[in-house]
Short mmCIF file of C-alpha atoms in Angstrom, two decimals:
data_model
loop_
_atom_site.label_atom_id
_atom_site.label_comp_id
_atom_site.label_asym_id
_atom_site.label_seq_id
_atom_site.Cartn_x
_atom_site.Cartn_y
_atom_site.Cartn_z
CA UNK A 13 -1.17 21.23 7.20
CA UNK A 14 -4.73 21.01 5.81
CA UNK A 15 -8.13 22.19 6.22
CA UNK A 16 -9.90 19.77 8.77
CA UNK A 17 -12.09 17.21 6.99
CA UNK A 18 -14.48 15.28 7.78
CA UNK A 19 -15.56 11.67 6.19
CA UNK A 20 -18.70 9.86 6.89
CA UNK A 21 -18.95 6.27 6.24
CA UNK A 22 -23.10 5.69 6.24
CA UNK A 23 -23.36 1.87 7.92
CA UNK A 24 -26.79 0.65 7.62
CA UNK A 25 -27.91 -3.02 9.21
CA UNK A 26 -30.61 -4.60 6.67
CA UNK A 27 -33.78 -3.13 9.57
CA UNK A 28 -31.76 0.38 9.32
CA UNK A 29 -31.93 0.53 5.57
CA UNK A 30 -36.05 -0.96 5.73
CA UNK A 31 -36.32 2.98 8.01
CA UNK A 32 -34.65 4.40 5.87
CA UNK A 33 -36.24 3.38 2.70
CA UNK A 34 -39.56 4.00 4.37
CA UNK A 35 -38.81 7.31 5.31
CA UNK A 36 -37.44 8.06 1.59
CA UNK A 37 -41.11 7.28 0.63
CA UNK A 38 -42.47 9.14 2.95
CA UNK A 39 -40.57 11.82 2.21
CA UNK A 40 -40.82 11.86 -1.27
CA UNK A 41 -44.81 11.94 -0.97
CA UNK A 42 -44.67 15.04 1.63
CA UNK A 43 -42.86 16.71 -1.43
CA UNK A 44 -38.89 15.87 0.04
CA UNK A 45 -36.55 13.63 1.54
CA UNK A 46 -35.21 15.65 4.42
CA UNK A 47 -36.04 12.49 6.46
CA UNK A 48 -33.11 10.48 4.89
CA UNK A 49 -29.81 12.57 6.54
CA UNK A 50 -31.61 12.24 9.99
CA UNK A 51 -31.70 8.72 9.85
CA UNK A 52 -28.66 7.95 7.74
CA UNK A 53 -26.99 10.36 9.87
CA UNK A 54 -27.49 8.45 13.05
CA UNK A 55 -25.70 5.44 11.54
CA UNK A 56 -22.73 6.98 10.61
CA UNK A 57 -18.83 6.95 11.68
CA UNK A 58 -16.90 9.99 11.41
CA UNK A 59 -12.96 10.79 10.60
CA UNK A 60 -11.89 13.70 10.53
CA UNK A 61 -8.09 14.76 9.83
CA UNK A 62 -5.88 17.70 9.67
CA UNK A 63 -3.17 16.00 7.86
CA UNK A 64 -2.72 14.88 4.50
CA UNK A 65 0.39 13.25 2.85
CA UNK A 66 0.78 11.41 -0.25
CA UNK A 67 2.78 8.32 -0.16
CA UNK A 68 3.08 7.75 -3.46
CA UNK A 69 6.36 8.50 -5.77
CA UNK A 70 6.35 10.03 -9.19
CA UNK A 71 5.74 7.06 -11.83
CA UNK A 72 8.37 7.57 -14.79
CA UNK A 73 9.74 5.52 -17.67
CA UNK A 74 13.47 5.25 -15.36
CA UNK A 75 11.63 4.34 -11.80
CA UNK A 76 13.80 1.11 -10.73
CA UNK A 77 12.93 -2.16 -11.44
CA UNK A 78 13.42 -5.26 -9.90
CA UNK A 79 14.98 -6.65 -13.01
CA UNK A 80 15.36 -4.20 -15.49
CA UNK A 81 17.06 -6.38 -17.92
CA UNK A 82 14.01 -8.61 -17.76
CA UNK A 83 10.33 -6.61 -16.94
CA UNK A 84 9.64 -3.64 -19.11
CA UNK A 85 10.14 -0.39 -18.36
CA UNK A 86 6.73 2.02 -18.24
CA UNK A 87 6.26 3.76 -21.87
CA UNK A 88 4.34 6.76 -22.73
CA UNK A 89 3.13 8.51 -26.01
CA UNK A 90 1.04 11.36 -26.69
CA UNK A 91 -1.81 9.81 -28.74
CA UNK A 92 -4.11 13.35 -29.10
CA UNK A 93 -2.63 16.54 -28.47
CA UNK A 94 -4.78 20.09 -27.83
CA UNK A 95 -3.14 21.71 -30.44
CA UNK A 96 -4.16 19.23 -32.61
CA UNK A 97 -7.14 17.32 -31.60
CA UNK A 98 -8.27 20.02 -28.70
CA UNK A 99 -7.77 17.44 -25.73
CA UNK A 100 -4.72 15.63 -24.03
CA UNK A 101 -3.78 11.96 -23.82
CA UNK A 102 -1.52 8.99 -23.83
CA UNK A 103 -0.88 5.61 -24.50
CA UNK A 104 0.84 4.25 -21.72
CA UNK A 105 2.46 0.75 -21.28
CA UNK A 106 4.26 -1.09 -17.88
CA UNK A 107 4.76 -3.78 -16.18
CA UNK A 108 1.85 -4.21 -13.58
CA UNK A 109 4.67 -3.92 -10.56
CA UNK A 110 6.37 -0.74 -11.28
CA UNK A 111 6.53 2.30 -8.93
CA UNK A 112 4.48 2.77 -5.94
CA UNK A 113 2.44 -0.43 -6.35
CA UNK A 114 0.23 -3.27 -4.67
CA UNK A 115 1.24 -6.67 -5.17
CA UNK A 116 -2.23 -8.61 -4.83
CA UNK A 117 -2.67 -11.92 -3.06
CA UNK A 118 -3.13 -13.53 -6.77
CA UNK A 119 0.94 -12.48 -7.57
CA UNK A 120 2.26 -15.34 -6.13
CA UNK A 121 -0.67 -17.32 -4.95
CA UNK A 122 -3.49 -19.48 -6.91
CA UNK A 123 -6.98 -19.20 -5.69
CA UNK A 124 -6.24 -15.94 -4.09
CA UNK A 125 -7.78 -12.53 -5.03
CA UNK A 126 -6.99 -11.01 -7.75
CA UNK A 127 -6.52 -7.05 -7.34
CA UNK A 128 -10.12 -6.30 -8.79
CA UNK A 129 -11.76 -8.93 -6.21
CA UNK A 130 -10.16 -7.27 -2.93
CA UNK A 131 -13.24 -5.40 -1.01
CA UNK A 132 -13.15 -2.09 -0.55
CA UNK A 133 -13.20 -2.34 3.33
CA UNK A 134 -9.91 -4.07 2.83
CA UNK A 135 -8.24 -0.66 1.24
CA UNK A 136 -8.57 1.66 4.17
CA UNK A 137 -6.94 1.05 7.88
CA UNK A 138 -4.98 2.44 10.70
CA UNK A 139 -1.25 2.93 9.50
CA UNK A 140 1.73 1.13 11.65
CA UNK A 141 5.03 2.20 10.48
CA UNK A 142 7.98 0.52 11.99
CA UNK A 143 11.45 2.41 11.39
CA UNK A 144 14.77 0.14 10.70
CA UNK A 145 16.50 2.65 8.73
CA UNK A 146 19.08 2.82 11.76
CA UNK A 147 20.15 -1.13 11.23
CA UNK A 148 19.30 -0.56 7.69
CA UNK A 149 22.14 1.91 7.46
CA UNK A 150 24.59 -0.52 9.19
CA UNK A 151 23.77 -3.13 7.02
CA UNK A 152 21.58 -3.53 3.73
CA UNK A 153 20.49 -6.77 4.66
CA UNK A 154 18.18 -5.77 8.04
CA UNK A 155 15.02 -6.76 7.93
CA UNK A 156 12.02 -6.14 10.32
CA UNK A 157 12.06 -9.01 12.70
CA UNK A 158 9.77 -10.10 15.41
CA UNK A 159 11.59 -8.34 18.01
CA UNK A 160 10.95 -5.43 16.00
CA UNK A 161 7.28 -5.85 16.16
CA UNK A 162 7.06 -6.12 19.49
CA UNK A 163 9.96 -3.37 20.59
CA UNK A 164 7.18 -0.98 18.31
CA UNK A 165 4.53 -2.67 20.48
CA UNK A 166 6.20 -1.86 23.67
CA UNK A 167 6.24 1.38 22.23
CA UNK A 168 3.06 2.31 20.92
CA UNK A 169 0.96 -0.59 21.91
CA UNK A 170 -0.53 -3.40 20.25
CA UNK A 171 -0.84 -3.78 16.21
CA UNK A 172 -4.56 -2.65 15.42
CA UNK A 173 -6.48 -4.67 13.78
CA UNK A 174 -7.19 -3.63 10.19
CA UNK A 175 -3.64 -2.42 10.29
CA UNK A 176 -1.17 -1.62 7.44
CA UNK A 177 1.85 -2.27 8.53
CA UNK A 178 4.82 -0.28 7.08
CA UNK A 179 8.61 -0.95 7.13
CA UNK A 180 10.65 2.44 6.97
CA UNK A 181 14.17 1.65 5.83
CA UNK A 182 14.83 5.25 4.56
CA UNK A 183 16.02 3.38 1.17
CA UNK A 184 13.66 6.40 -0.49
CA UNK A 185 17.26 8.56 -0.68
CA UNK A 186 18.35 6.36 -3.26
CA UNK A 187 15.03 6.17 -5.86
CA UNK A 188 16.28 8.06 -8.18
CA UNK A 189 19.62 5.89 -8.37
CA UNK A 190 18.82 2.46 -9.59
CA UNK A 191 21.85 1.08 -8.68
CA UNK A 192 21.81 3.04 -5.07
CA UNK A 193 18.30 1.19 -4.66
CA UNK A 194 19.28 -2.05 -5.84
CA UNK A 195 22.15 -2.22 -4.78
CA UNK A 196 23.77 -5.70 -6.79
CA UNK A 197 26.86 -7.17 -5.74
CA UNK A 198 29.50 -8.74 -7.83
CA UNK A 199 27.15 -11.53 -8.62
CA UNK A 200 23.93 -9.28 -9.46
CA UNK A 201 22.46 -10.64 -6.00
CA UNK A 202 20.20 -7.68 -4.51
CA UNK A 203 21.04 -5.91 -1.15
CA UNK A 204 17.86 -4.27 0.23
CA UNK A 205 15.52 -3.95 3.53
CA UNK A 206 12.74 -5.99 3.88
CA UNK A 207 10.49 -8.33 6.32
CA UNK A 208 11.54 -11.12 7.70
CA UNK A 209 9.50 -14.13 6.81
CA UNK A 210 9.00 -14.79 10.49
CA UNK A 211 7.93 -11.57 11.04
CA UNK A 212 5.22 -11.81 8.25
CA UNK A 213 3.93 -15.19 9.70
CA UNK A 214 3.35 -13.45 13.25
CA UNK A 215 1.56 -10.49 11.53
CA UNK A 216 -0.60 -12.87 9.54
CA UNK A 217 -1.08 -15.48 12.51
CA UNK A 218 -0.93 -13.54 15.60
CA UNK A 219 -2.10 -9.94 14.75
CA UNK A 220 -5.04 -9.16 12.48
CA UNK A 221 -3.96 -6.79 9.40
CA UNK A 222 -4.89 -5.99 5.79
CA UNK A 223 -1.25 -5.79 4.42
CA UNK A 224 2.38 -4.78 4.50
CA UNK A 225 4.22 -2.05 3.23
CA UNK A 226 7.60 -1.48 2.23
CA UNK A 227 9.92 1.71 1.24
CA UNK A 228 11.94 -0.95 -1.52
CA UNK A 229 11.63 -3.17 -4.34
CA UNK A 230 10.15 -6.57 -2.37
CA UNK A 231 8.42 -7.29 0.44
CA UNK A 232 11.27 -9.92 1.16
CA UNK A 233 14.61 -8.56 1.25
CA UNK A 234 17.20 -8.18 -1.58
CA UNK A 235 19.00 -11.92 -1.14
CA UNK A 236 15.46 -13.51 -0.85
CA UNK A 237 15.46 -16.63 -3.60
CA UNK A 238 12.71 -18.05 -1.93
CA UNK A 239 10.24 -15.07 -1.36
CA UNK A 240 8.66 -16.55 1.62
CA UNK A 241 7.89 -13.28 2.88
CA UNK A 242 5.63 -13.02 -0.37
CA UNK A 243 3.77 -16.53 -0.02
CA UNK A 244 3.10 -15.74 3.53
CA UNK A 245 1.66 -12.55 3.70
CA UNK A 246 -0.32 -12.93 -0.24
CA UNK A 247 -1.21 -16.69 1.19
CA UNK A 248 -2.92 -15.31 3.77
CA UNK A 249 -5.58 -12.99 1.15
CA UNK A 250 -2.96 -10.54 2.36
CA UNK A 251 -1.62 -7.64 -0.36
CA UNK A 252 1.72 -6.13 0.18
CA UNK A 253 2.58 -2.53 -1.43
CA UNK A 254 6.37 -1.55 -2.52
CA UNK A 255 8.37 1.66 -3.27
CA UNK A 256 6.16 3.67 -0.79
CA UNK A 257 7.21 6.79 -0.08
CA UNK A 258 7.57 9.60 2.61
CA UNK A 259 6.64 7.24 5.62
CA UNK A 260 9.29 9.89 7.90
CA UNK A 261 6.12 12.66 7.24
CA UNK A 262 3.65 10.47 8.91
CA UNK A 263 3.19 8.81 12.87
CA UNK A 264 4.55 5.59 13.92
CA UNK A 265 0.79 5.43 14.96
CA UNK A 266 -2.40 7.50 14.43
CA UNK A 267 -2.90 7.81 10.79
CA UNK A 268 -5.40 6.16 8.12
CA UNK A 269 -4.08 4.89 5.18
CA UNK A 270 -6.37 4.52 1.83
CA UNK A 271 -5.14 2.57 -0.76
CA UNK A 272 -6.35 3.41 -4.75
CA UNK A 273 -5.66 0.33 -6.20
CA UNK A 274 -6.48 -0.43 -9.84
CA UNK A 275 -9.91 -2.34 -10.08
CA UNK A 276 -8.07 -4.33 -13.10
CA UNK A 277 -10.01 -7.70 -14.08
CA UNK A 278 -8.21 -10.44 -13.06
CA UNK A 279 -4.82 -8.06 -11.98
CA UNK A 280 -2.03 -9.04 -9.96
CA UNK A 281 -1.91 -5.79 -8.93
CA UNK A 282 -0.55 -2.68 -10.34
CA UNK A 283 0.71 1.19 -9.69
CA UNK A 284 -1.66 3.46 -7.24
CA UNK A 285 -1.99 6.23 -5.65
CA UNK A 286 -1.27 5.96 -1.77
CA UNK A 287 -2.48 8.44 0.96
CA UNK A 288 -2.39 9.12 4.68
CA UNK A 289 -4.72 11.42 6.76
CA UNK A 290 -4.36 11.87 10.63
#
C-alpha cells in the first residue's frame, strides 16, 4: 500500500494554449505567472492511486531465452568503479528481447513503428488481465481464446478502449528454471501459454487496445511456427510485452498500466520497466 498520488495530465486545445500564453505574458509583466496553474489547471485530468506494483522481473545474464543456443545472453562489466574512478558503471550487452520486454510493431512487421516512433499516449492505459493459469496448469498448450475474452467480459464488462490486455498463465513460478519455462519436448518444440491468433484478431478488429501482454516467452504459444499471433497484433501498429510479472498482485480490472519503453532509434523493442497504479 502507498501514499495516495495524484497525476495531472495538462490537455490544452490550440485556443486553450493562445489563454494561456496570454496570461503567461500578462503575468510575467505584473511581476508573476500565478495566472498559468488557474488556467492550466482547469484543463487538466486527474489519477490518483493508492496502489503501486512493479511488473517487471529482475534482468540478469541467466533470464530465459527463447533460444538460448541462438540469441545472446545479457553481459555486464564494471567499466569505472568508485574505488577507483569515484563513480559506478557498466558496459552492458543483450539481445533487444530479453527479460521483461516490448516487442514493437517493427519486430515482425515492415512499415510499422519502430519502438522510438510509438507516441507516448500509446504507453499508458487501463490494464485487462485475463487469468488461464487454471487450463494452463492442465495443459501447457492453453491459450487465451475468444471465449475467454468474452467469459472476462461477462465478468467485468467490456474491453476498454486504450486497454492492455494481459494473459496470466502463472508460468512466473518457473522464471528462474529455464527449462521449467520453456518447457522443450523430445524434439526441442516449446510448450508454453499464449494467445490464440483468433483471439488477437478480435482484440485488434473488434475491441480498441494499445497492446497485449503475456507472463511467457511469446505472445503466440510455445508450438507456434507460424507466429500469427505476432503478425496480427504488431500488424495492427500494435506492441506486445513478454515475461511480465506479478499480474496475481493487480485487478482483473481497475488499474493503469505505464509502459517505459526504450526510446531506441530505429528499435524493435527492448527490456523496460513495467508498472501498475490503481
Amino acid at each position: 500500500m502507498c501514499v495516495p498520488q495524484t497525476f495531472e495530465a495538462v490537455k490544452l486545445d490550440r485556443r486553450s494554449f493562445l489563454r494561456v500564453a496570454a496570461g503567461t505574458a500578462v503575468g510575467a509583466a505584473l511581476g508573476g505567472t500565478a495566472l498559468l496553474p488557474a488556467v492550466a489547471r482547469a484543463q487538466t485530468r486527474s489519477l490518483s492511486y493508492t496502489n503501486i506494483v512493479d511488473l517487471t522481473h529482475v534482468l540478469h545474464s541467466r533470464f530465459p531465452s527463447f533460444n538460448p543456443d541462438f540469441f545472446p545472453r545479457l553481459s555486464r562489466r564494471p567499466f569505472v568503479t568508485i574505488e577507483k574512478n569515484g563513480f559506478y558503471g557498466n558496459i552492458v550487452s543483450y539481445w533487444e528481447h530479453t527479460g521483461t520486454h516490448m516487442d514493437a510493431p517493427a519486430h515482425f512487421v515492415t512499415g510499422r513503428w519502430f519502438v522510438h516512433e510509438i507516441p507516448a499516449s500509446r504507453l499508458i492505459g487501463p490494464a485487462v488481465v485475463i487469468h488461464i493459469h487454471e487450463k494452463a496448469t492442465a495443459n501447457p498448450d492453453a491459450q487465451v481464446t475468444p471465449d475467454d475474452i468474452r467469459a472476462y467480459e461477462d465478468r467485468y464488462g467490456r474491453i476498454p478502449d486504450g486497454a492492455v490486455v494481459f494473459m496470466h498463465s502463472g508460468w512466473e513460478q518457473w522464471v528462474n528454471d529455464e527449462v521449467s519455462y520453456r518447457r522443450p519436448d523430445s524434439t526441442g518444440t516449446m510448450h508454453f501459454p499464449g494467445f490464440h491468433p483468433e483471439a488477437a484478431q478480435m482484440l485488434v478488429e473488434e475491441r480498441n487496445i494499445i497492446g497485449i501482454g503475456v507472463d511467457t516467452l511469446s505472445l503466440d504459444y510455445g508450438r507456434s511456427t507460424d507466429f500469427k499471433t505476432h503478425l496480427t497484433i504488431l500488424g495492427a501498429n500494435k506492441w506486445g510485452l513478454e515475461n511480465v510479472a506479478n499480474l496475481t498482485r493487480i485487478p482483473p480490472r481497475g488499474a493503469t498500466v505505464f509502459v517505459g519503453a526504450p526510446k531506441l532509434a530505429n528499435g524493435s523493442g527492448g527490456p523496460l520497466r513495467l508498472m501498475a497504479v490503481w
